């Protein structure tokens, strides 16, 4: 036994030191509490098989997407009409059927196998994402019903594919929403090859739906524009005209066609959001294939807003003012006379709120500099993914803002609306950068109530075990009771760690309070900046400047690509800010 | 001392087992030899500071790129000429000056500080990448000289920015080529903030140059096309016409203008490649900031091709045949009568070679299945990056192929050239998928001569140290002498690992030999598929089908984006296949 012990590897991070062995191992243990060695590292063959699954399924998705984008581009932008919508719809229908079939197979067969889903990722598929999915899913269902109604009226002259496609899409939306609601947290261990390809198929199908919806919507808007002799897009909002879809000249046989068509074009943006949400969730599931986690970090911190007054009040004022602006905007923007006034009102409101938000984010980031909390050093793939999605989604808003700025500066237009638009675009960029920094710093901080996890060290020696919890005395602002367990893994297997719970009650430090106020204020502001574009305000078209500089079809494409990401970003930041609020 | 030891954490991956403690720790040690815990994990604050550098510099690059793309899109596609080339060139000039200034600052100040560059990443900036950079850099220099010559002739009517820009770019290319040649392996430890932003600035500048070159080239080709009454692009190759750049109607004052303009449009593709190469290298440097590696895995395996006969001979035959096809193609494709014959020859050659390559890759992948070599389990960021670049670059070729397939199928053209083009496009996709799988599997295998690293375990006990190297007896095909050291780190600090060297000489096993033959054959085939497009063969335009389906300007954009990536992919696979050859 003693001989054995002298051979033991003490892979100490301190290298060759002169510290006695026992002490050195104790130091190593201590260092685990601040930096555990890559907790979720799977074994080598497992990692290898994960890599090969990723490679194969990634290649599959790339092929589906590139073939699809060739079809979309061919159908949308080709001058000679060699490619029609029909090929595109046949391709999409096939994809939808395959994906639906795989999801049913997964739910019936794979997930029900023993040991297929041993672990659940508690960070994946948060409630806001699943809630948003159901909400937008419902809108997509209504859109599909409208589409079916519209297409049945055109059956005499249009191909039957036009009816089949929304029918299949309807089934797909129902199955997929249920599938993602139930299984979005799964870390699949069995049949990972099929699951990997299936999830990549789901991702690719959703992205294809997104792509074709963006192209459809852009063409539709461009078609509307070309029907008008002069002027701007907003005139068509009242729907006084009725456009033939795609200009095919096919007459509808029943009278409800007009309502159906108006309805489904109104619901398009929700369907685009639905595809984005489903893509994000499928991607997270795909990243979780074969992951072995033992994730029990349930934030049991209760939500008590009563101590937070200032942030909530100012935030609520902003939301109420925003709703007022939104309603006035929607009512008045259709008239030529009132449009300029409404736009000035909208931009002024945005500028004021954006300045407040930027200042709040900046103040928050400065407070973090003085914050003594330790950083969460465990590598958390879900958090990294979350941050990546947040940053990626912000690109949409960046895109629109930069195109606006370039257009205004190049046109040298010094009208009041252009100047306000310019200021607003610059402020959006600034605000997004500052808010991203604030959120990411907040997410990386150790929760206020959670002490750095205490490593309960057990030395098993032929049946007898001595337990001796060692609690490092790190400086911390903890002074409130709240048990937050922080699980820490040294390997993929389970370990014996316990967290101590301090029980003492006092008021919050000013830093914590300020951070909580700031995150609550930002949260509410993001809610209103989500509502305004999500429910149809489009100053990007109403001011008419950019569409004149870039040409209508190009500007429509940019807005249709950028805006859904912008909306997704606002929802995502609301969720992230709520997490920052809770952990502060 | 004994009391201390009973407190020690034995974070065994086997959880609560009944194995005696010493034995359990030994088992843990054993598990290190097959699966080290994330070797390059830096300490928590270091990781944190790296993350914040990445965030800040990433935001910077995104802002530069989005502003730039708004300018490029505005200048290139806007119908009303609000934005001109001038704004674009001013923006680029500012970026070039800033980047050049930073690179000089880095070379003079940062790199010369003590402890600024403690580590060098031996995998970064391989010789093929640096060689390619110099080669394409020279072409870019000549292009800039031509541009300066051309612009000086137009000084009377064009803005002075048009002369300043190529002048600044000339200095930039010289400085950057030197900078990347000398510093591409650096893992910077000091002033990481400035360096991170500087490298992201370099990356963004190169991508902007790439973007503007693609837009310029596309506009130029579209401009050429519109000057012709009918027919295809290839007629203009003989340069019998002289086009005004951008159709500005500005007359050149000296006689050499025509030659200069022809020259610099011919050199554009090389400049595009240069930007891609520099971007890739800047990105790798950026990823290496703050990385602490102790990388001494120099492949000392000598290159001996004498045992490899079959692969080399067949490969060389393909190269010679390809050169013949290329020369005939370039000479004959300009004539209308001979064009069809030449295209049939080109496609037939491509199809035969692609089939051979696909079969070889497939055979290689099958042999890997029976290969008993262990997999390299250490996480190697440079290799992951390499694989990502390989897969990313393949997208360019995929893009072109899928657009061709869709065009041919949609047009229902059953002419011999279309059928050959269709077959060729399908085979390209198949070949790329199979070759990627083969290369990636090859790169992940343990080199034939290197045993899995042996963990020399040291238990320091008050000054005395017992060393007991444990060598796992894994089945291996090793039977040739070659010392390949494989360093393995348990933390960022240095550890004591040694690799044993088997010394025995015999002939290669058939599996190794076959793999070597296959990689050599694929390497040579990739060389010829690099040469043909790099030096100007463009069947994508000469067959005229896709340009008719998608419209000329769209097809030009697709080819101009996809082809440079395709060329980069072929060069990259040549390098990767050489590595596979060496390690097999």
CSV table of C-alpha atoms in Angstrom, one decimal, chain A residues 1-2 4-26 28-29 32 34-38 41-45 47-48 51-52 55-56 59 62-64 66-67 69-71 73-74 77-80 82-83 87 369 375-377 379 387 391 395 398-399 402-403 405-407 410-412 429 433 436-437 440-441 444 455 457-463 466 468 490-491 493-495 497 548-551 553-554 558, chain B residues 1-26 28-29 32 34-38 41-45 47-48 51-52 55-56 59 62-64 66-67 69-71 73-74 77-80 82-83 87 369 375-377 379 387 391 395 398-399 402-403 405-407 410-412 429 433 436-437 440-441 444 455 457-463 466 468 490-491 493-495 548-551 553-554 558:
chain,number,residue,atom,x,y,z
A,1,UNK,CA,0.0,0.0,0.0
A,2,UNK,CA,2.7,2.4,0.9
A,4,UNK,CA,1.7,2.1,-4.3
A,5,UNK,CA,1.3,5.5,-2.8
A,6,UNK,CA,4.8,6.6,-3.6
A,7,UNK,CA,4.0,6.0,-7.3
A,8,UNK,CA,0.9,8.0,-7.3
A,9,UNK,CA,0.7,10.8,-9.8
A,10,UNK,CA,0.2,14.2,-8.3
A,11,UNK,CA,-0.1,16.2,-11.4
A,12,UNK,CA,0.3,19.4,-9.5
A,13,UNK,CA,-0.2,22.6,-11.3
A,14,UNK,CA,2.7,24.0,-9.4
A,15,UNK,CA,5.2,21.7,-11.0
A,16,UNK,CA,8.3,20.8,-9.2
A,17,UNK,CA,8.0,22.6,-5.9
A,18,UNK,CA,9.5,21.9,-2.5
A,19,UNK,CA,6.2,21.7,-0.7
A,20,UNK,CA,5.5,18.5,1.1
A,21,UNK,CA,3.4,16.1,-0.9
A,22,UNK,CA,0.3,16.1,1.2
A,23,UNK,CA,0.3,19.9,1.4
A,24,UNK,CA,0.8,20.0,-2.4
A,25,UNK,CA,-2.2,17.8,-3.0
A,26,UNK,CA,-4.2,20.0,-0.7
A,28,UNK,CA,-4.2,21.3,-5.8
A,29,UNK,CA,-7.5,20.6,-4.3
A,32,UNK,CA,-9.9,23.1,-8.1
A,34,UNK,CA,-11.2,28.2,-8.4
A,35,UNK,CA,-10.3,26.4,-11.6
A,36,UNK,CA,-11.3,22.8,-12.2
A,37,UNK,CA,-9.7,21.1,-15.1
A,38,UNK,CA,-12.2,21.2,-18.0
A,41,UNK,CA,-14.1,16.6,-21.0
A,42,UNK,CA,-15.4,13.3,-22.4
A,43,UNK,CA,-13.2,10.3,-23.0
A,44,UNK,CA,-11.1,10.2,-26.1
A,45,UNK,CA,-13.1,7.6,-28.2
A,47,UNK,CA,-14.8,12.8,-28.3
A,48,UNK,CA,-13.7,11.1,-31.5
A,51,UNK,CA,-16.3,14.8,-33.9
A,52,UNK,CA,-17.1,12.3,-36.7
A,55,UNK,CA,-18.4,16.3,-39.4
A,56,UNK,CA,-20.9,14.0,-41.2
A,59,UNK,CA,-21.6,18.1,-44.3
A,62,UNK,CA,-24.2,22.3,-45.8
A,63,UNK,CA,-25.3,20.4,-48.8
A,64,UNK,CA,-29.0,20.8,-48.1
A,66,UNK,CA,-26.4,25.2,-50.6
A,67,UNK,CA,-28.7,23.3,-52.9
A,69,UNK,CA,-30.0,28.6,-51.7
A,70,UNK,CA,-29.3,27.8,-55.4
A,71,UNK,CA,-33.0,27.1,-55.8
A,73,UNK,CA,-31.7,32.5,-55.8
A,74,UNK,CA,-32.7,30.9,-59.1
A,77,UNK,CA,-33.6,36.6,-58.9
A,78,UNK,CA,-33.3,34.9,-62.2
A,79,UNK,CA,-34.4,37.0,-65.1
A,80,UNK,CA,-35.4,34.2,-67.5
A,82,UNK,CA,-36.4,28.9,-65.9
A,83,UNK,CA,-36.9,28.1,-62.2
A,87,UNK,CA,-39.3,23.4,-57.7
A,369,UNK,CA,-14.8,46.8,-12.5
A,375,UNK,CA,-15.5,34.9,-12.1
A,376,UNK,CA,-17.2,31.6,-13.0
A,377,UNK,CA,-14.3,29.7,-14.3
A,379,UNK,CA,-16.2,26.1,-18.9
A,387,UNK,CA,-23.3,34.4,-25.7
A,391,UNK,CA,-23.7,38.4,-30.4
A,395,UNK,CA,-25.5,41.5,-36.2
A,398,UNK,CA,-25.9,46.4,-36.8
A,399,UNK,CA,-26.4,45.6,-40.5
A,402,UNK,CA,-24.7,50.8,-40.8
A,403,UNK,CA,-26.6,50.8,-44.1
A,405,UNK,CA,-25.7,55.6,-41.7
A,406,UNK,CA,-23.9,55.2,-45.0
A,407,UNK,CA,-27.1,56.2,-47.0
A,410,UNK,CA,-23.6,59.8,-48.7
A,411,UNK,CA,-26.8,61.5,-49.6
A,412,UNK,CA,-25.8,64.6,-47.6
A,429,UNK,CA,-24.8,50.6,-32.5
A,433,UNK,CA,-22.1,47.2,-28.0
A,436,UNK,CA,-23.5,43.2,-24.9
A,437,UNK,CA,-20.5,43.9,-22.8
A,440,UNK,CA,-21.6,39.1,-21.0
A,441,UNK,CA,-19.7,40.4,-17.9
A,444,UNK,CA,-19.6,35.4,-16.3
A,455,UNK,CA,-14.8,20.9,-2.1
A,457,UNK,CA,-12.7,16.0,0.0
A,458,UNK,CA,-12.9,12.3,0.6
A,459,UNK,CA,-10.0,10.0,0.8
A,460,UNK,CA,-11.3,6.5,0.5
A,461,UNK,CA,-9.1,4.0,2.3
A,462,UNK,CA,-10.3,0.4,2.2
A,463,UNK,CA,-13.8,1.1,3.4
A,466,UNK,CA,-12.8,10.6,6.3
A,468,UNK,CA,-13.3,17.1,5.9
A,490,UNK,CA,-13.6,17.0,-11.9
A,491,UNK,CA,-14.5,14.4,-14.5
A,493,UNK,CA,-18.5,11.1,-13.2
A,494,UNK,CA,-20.3,12.2,-10.1
A,495,UNK,CA,-18.4,13.6,-7.2
A,497,UNK,CA,-19.2,18.3,-3.4
A,548,UNK,CA,-34.1,55.5,-52.6
A,549,UNK,CA,-30.3,55.2,-52.1
A,550,UNK,CA,-30.0,51.4,-52.3
A,551,UNK,CA,-33.0,50.6,-54.5
A,553,UNK,CA,-35.4,45.4,-53.7
A,554,UNK,CA,-32.0,45.6,-52.0
A,558,UNK,CA,-31.5,43.9,-46.0
B,1,UNK,CA,1.6,15.0,7.6
B,2,UNK,CA,-0.6,11.9,7.9
B,3,UNK,CA,-3.5,14.0,9.0
B,4,UNK,CA,-3.0,16.2,6.0
B,5,UNK,CA,-3.0,13.2,3.6
B,6,UNK,CA,-6.4,12.0,4.8
B,7,UNK,CA,-7.9,15.3,3.7
B,8,UNK,CA,-6.5,15.0,0.2
B,9,UNK,CA,-8.9,15.1,-2.7
B,10,UNK,CA,-8.7,12.1,-4.8
B,11,UNK,CA,-11.1,13.2,-7.4
B,12,UNK,CA,-11.1,9.8,-9.0
B,13,UNK,CA,-13.1,9.4,-12.2
B,14,UNK,CA,-14.4,6.1,-10.9
B,15,UNK,CA,-16.4,7.8,-8.2
B,16,UNK,CA,-17.1,5.8,-5.0
B,17,UNK,CA,-15.4,2.5,-5.7
B,18,UNK,CA,-14.0,0.0,-3.3
B,19,UNK,CA,-10.6,0.1,-4.8
B,20,UNK,CA,-7.8,1.0,-2.4
B,21,UNK,CA,-6.9,4.7,-2.5
B,22,UNK,CA,-3.4,4.2,-3.9
B,23,UNK,CA,-4.6,2.0,-6.6
B,24,UNK,CA,-7.4,4.3,-7.4
B,25,UNK,CA,-5.0,7.2,-7.8
B,26,UNK,CA,-2.8,5.1,-10.0
B,28,UNK,CA,-6.5,7.9,-12.4
B,29,UNK,CA,-3.0,8.5,-13.6
B,32,UNK,CA,-4.4,10.5,-18.1
B,34,UNK,CA,-5.3,8.1,-22.8
B,35,UNK,CA,-7.2,11.2,-21.9
B,36,UNK,CA,-5.3,14.2,-20.5
B,37,UNK,CA,-7.6,16.9,-19.0
B,38,UNK,CA,-7.6,19.7,-21.6
B,41,UNK,CA,-6.2,25.2,-20.1
B,42,UNK,CA,-4.9,28.5,-18.9
B,43,UNK,CA,-5.7,29.9,-15.5
B,44,UNK,CA,-9.0,31.5,-14.8
B,45,UNK,CA,-8.1,35.2,-14.8
B,47,UNK,CA,-9.0,32.9,-19.6
B,48,UNK,CA,-11.2,35.8,-18.6
B,51,UNK,CA,-12.4,36.3,-23.4
B,52,UNK,CA,-12.7,40.1,-22.9
B,55,UNK,CA,-15.1,40.3,-27.3
B,56,UNK,CA,-13.7,43.8,-27.7
B,59,UNK,CA,-16.9,43.9,-31.9
B,62,UNK,CA,-17.7,43.4,-37.0
B,63,UNK,CA,-18.2,47.2,-37.0
B,64,UNK,CA,-15.4,47.8,-39.6
B,66,UNK,CA,-20.4,46.1,-41.6
B,67,UNK,CA,-19.7,49.7,-42.3
B,69,UNK,CA,-20.1,46.2,-46.7
B,70,UNK,CA,-22.6,49.0,-46.6
B,71,UNK,CA,-20.2,51.2,-48.5
B,73,UNK,CA,-23.0,47.6,-51.6
B,74,UNK,CA,-24.0,51.2,-51.9
B,77,UNK,CA,-25.4,48.1,-56.6
B,78,UNK,CA,-27.1,51.4,-55.9
B,79,UNK,CA,-29.0,52.6,-58.9
B,80,UNK,CA,-28.8,56.3,-58.1
B,82,UNK,CA,-25.2,58.7,-54.5
B,83,UNK,CA,-22.2,56.6,-53.4
B,87,UNK,CA,-15.9,57.0,-50.5
B,369,UNK,CA,-11.6,1.7,-40.3
B,375,UNK,CA,-6.4,8.7,-32.1
B,376,UNK,CA,-4.6,11.9,-31.1
B,377,UNK,CA,-6.7,12.7,-28.1
B,379,UNK,CA,-7.0,18.9,-27.9
B,387,UNK,CA,-9.9,21.6,-40.2
B,391,UNK,CA,-14.1,22.8,-44.4
B,395,UNK,CA,-17.9,25.9,-49.3
B,398,UNK,CA,-19.9,23.6,-53.2
B,399,UNK,CA,-21.6,26.9,-53.9
B,402,UNK,CA,-24.9,23.5,-56.6
B,403,UNK,CA,-25.8,26.6,-58.6
B,405,UNK,CA,-26.6,21.7,-61.0
B,406,UNK,CA,-29.8,23.6,-60.3
B,407,UNK,CA,-29.3,25.6,-63.5
B,410,UNK,CA,-34.1,23.5,-64.2
B,411,UNK,CA,-33.3,24.3,-67.8
B,412,UNK,CA,-33.8,20.7,-68.8
B,429,UNK,CA,-19.4,17.6,-54.5
B,433,UNK,CA,-16.9,15.3,-49.2
B,436,UNK,CA,-12.5,16.0,-46.4
B,437,UNK,CA,-13.4,12.9,-44.5
B,440,UNK,CA,-9.6,14.8,-41.3
B,441,UNK,CA,-9.4,11.2,-40.3
B,444,UNK,CA,-6.6,12.9,-36.2
B,455,UNK,CA,3.3,9.6,-18.6
B,457,UNK,CA,4.6,10.1,-12.8
B,458,UNK,CA,6.4,11.9,-10.0
B,459,UNK,CA,5.3,11.9,-6.4
B,460,UNK,CA,7.3,14.5,-4.6
B,461,UNK,CA,7.7,13.6,-1.0
B,462,UNK,CA,9.8,16.0,1.0
B,463,UNK,CA,12.6,16.3,-1.4
B,466,UNK,CA,10.3,8.4,-7.3
B,468,UNK,CA,7.9,5.4,-12.4
B,490,UNK,CA,-1.8,18.3,-17.6
B,491,UNK,CA,-1.9,22.0,-16.9
B,493,UNK,CA,2.8,24.3,-16.5
B,494,UNK,CA,5.5,22.0,-17.6
B,495,UNK,CA,5.4,18.3,-16.8
B,548,UNK,CA,-28.1,32.7,-68.9
B,549,UNK,CA,-30.2,31.1,-66.1
B,550,UNK,CA,-29.1,33.4,-63.2
B,551,UNK,CA,-28.3,36.5,-65.2
B,553,UNK,CA,-24.1,39.8,-62.8
B,554,UNK,CA,-25.4,37.3,-60.3
B,558,UNK,CA,-21.2,33.7,-57.3
